[in-house]
Amino acid sequence: MAQVKLNRVVKEYEGGVQAVKGIDLDIADHEFVVLVGPSGCGKSTTLRMIAGLEEISRGDILIGGTVVNDIPPRDRDIAMVFQNYALYPHMSVYDNMAFGLMLRKFPKEEIRRRVENAARILDIGMLLDRKPKALSGGQRQRVAMGRAIVRDPKVFLFDEPLSNLDAKLRVQMRTEIKKVHQTVKTTTVYVTHDQVEAMTLADRVVVMNHGVIEQVGPPTELYHKPATKFVAGFIGSPAMNFIPARLANGSGALNILLPGGISLPVPEARAKRYTGHAGKEVLFGIRPEHLTEVRPNDHRPNLAPLQLTPEVVEPMGMETLAHIWLEGAEIVARIDPSVPAEPGRALPLAADMGQMHLIDPQTDRVI
Amino acid sequence: MALDATTVTAAGPAAAPPRTGVTLHRIARRRSTIAFLMALPLIAVIAGLVAWPAGYAIYLSTLNRRMTSFIGLDNFQILLESETFRMVIWQSCIFAISAVVLKALLGFWLAHMLHHIPTKGQRIWRGLLLLPWVVPPALSTLGWWWMFDPSYSSLNWLLNAVGAPSVPWLGEPGWARASVIIVNVWAGTPFFMIMYLAALKSVPDQLYEAAAIDGATGWQGLRYVTLPMMRNIISITVLFSLIVTFANYDIVRVLTNGGPRDLTHVFASYAFQVGVLSGNIPRGAAVSLFMFPLLAVVAFFILRGVNQRNREMA
């Protein structure tokens, strides 16, 4: 077990294209860190550099306090679970799991003990004699994890391990991975493009975009206090609404002027933070779950009423999504399914201004 | 029910006349019929060029020299009692096995080297290395024959240039056997190379990455990942090459013509010698049939292994 440290790590390909542009990251012992971002953001490259499968162009990677830049993967004491599992098709499940230990010349008895222990944790004891071909996707995924667990490495690396599974199995395996981490407590770096996976699994989430880290923090912090427009829009589903607005300073209080003549009051607690931007164009950000129907006896402070007309209504069962177009900006509101909402009919809504965000359109940073 | 019965009886006589046409039409439209018709040209080719000659060879081998009477297995018995023929069996096995082993090793080495050349430069090398396999063997063997020539040997000239003595390439039995093998290896290695290269390219990179993380060195990756993943291709290529090499005719015929003292003959060249040049066609047929049981046994074991791995892995 060990901490992992990235110091100004750069990955530059031939022709000067930078996939990773100098990132810093400290991962503590036992921590579960998820790298998340859209495809091409550099998350997989970062993971592969930690694994030693990609060379580092500049900077340092330390595992357990040792610089591993020039250490080959086999000597880094890491284990990796690949997106397509990468099981050896000619070996049985047992041999797949035992292979790493066999190469490291562990005694046969110790290998058997470890493989059986991992098989018990992952509930694959009855599959040990089978070849990977005879396994389902979920079972292969378990074997790939077993291969990592038996090694008892310093660090686990996961490269989009659930992408090839169907939706139901993905949720199940997600829980499984979390359970395994709670049992073995090995430092884990996990790469995914799925923000739900990131939020549910991580102790800390690292949001990457265009080869840089946008924000690092616990899932709830990223959700409630995003640092940039990218993070605000990436975390949460459906995504946060962004509406072009102007911050007006009228009669001693700040107001947000939305298209269509809508004016929303800025809560007093936020006034000081936003004063410098009074009179300027901003992006008003609010999550669909904070734009709801008007509820009787609603005690949330800072609720602002507004009347909007949905054009599309999507009943989801546990909730209904109302899509509203406000002079070019699409807004989604998340309302209770019992509220009668119809396309084309004005709907009284309440915006929870305590949960709002303002974004500087020049810098794309949250103010 | 009653109504149905009436309809059927009523329709019966009316539908009766075109029945044969309908049945034929239905048979013609069956998938199995269409499949059979489409495979018919291939069946005809195999029957005409493989089955019939093989059957005819078996028939011929049971006749006497003048092909006038049936003599059973006498031709085989006479051959087995002949010291020359026993030597031909021995030489054929040495020739085929050593040539195939060398081709397999060299082919693997070349394929590995090619595989690690960046794609851009790979094509030209691949093309050049395939040349020996593409040139008609009778022609390229003539080239080798000239290089082995006792008076004008360019190989000896090179050896002399570095101070080594001349080698009697085709004049001394040991060297003549080696020469035949060298030429066969030279001509046949590219086939192994191209098959192995295709196999190497089909091994997913992630398996090597997984092995590297599991702790494998380059050699261990080769031993535990590359070779097991290539086993089927290696088996099939070896089997195919063994058959072709066993039946090789042109290299021996052009290079040594079986000499010196019939010591470089293999089955095919000896069958030609006995059957055509000496005019004993039935015994020539018997010589060529000797290859069949040998190769059948090898083919059985190799193909059984391939099938088993296919079931487990693919």
XYZ file of C-alpha atoms in Angstrom, chain B residues 6 19 30 48 69 79 83 89 97 99 104 132 141 171 175 225 255 272 286 292:
20
model
C -64.431 -31.365 -48.597
C -47.636 -32.141 -58.446
C -34.374 -26.078 -50.411
C -11.191 -35.024 -60.595
C -1.770 -58.328 -63.865
C 10.303 -51.511 -51.915
C 18.067 -50.714 -49.228
C 12.412 -42.940 -46.405
C 11.816 -32.476 -40.525
C 13.866 -28.155 -43.238
C 9.765 -22.445 -38.504
C 12.250 -16.290 -52.409
C 17.020 -23.581 -57.681
C 29.535 -33.653 -54.826
C 27.022 -31.477 -48.212
C 1.614 -15.015 -24.138
C 19.849 -29.426 -57.768
C 9.680 -39.960 -60.611
C 3.774 -47.368 -54.635
C 0.288 -40.918 -47.186
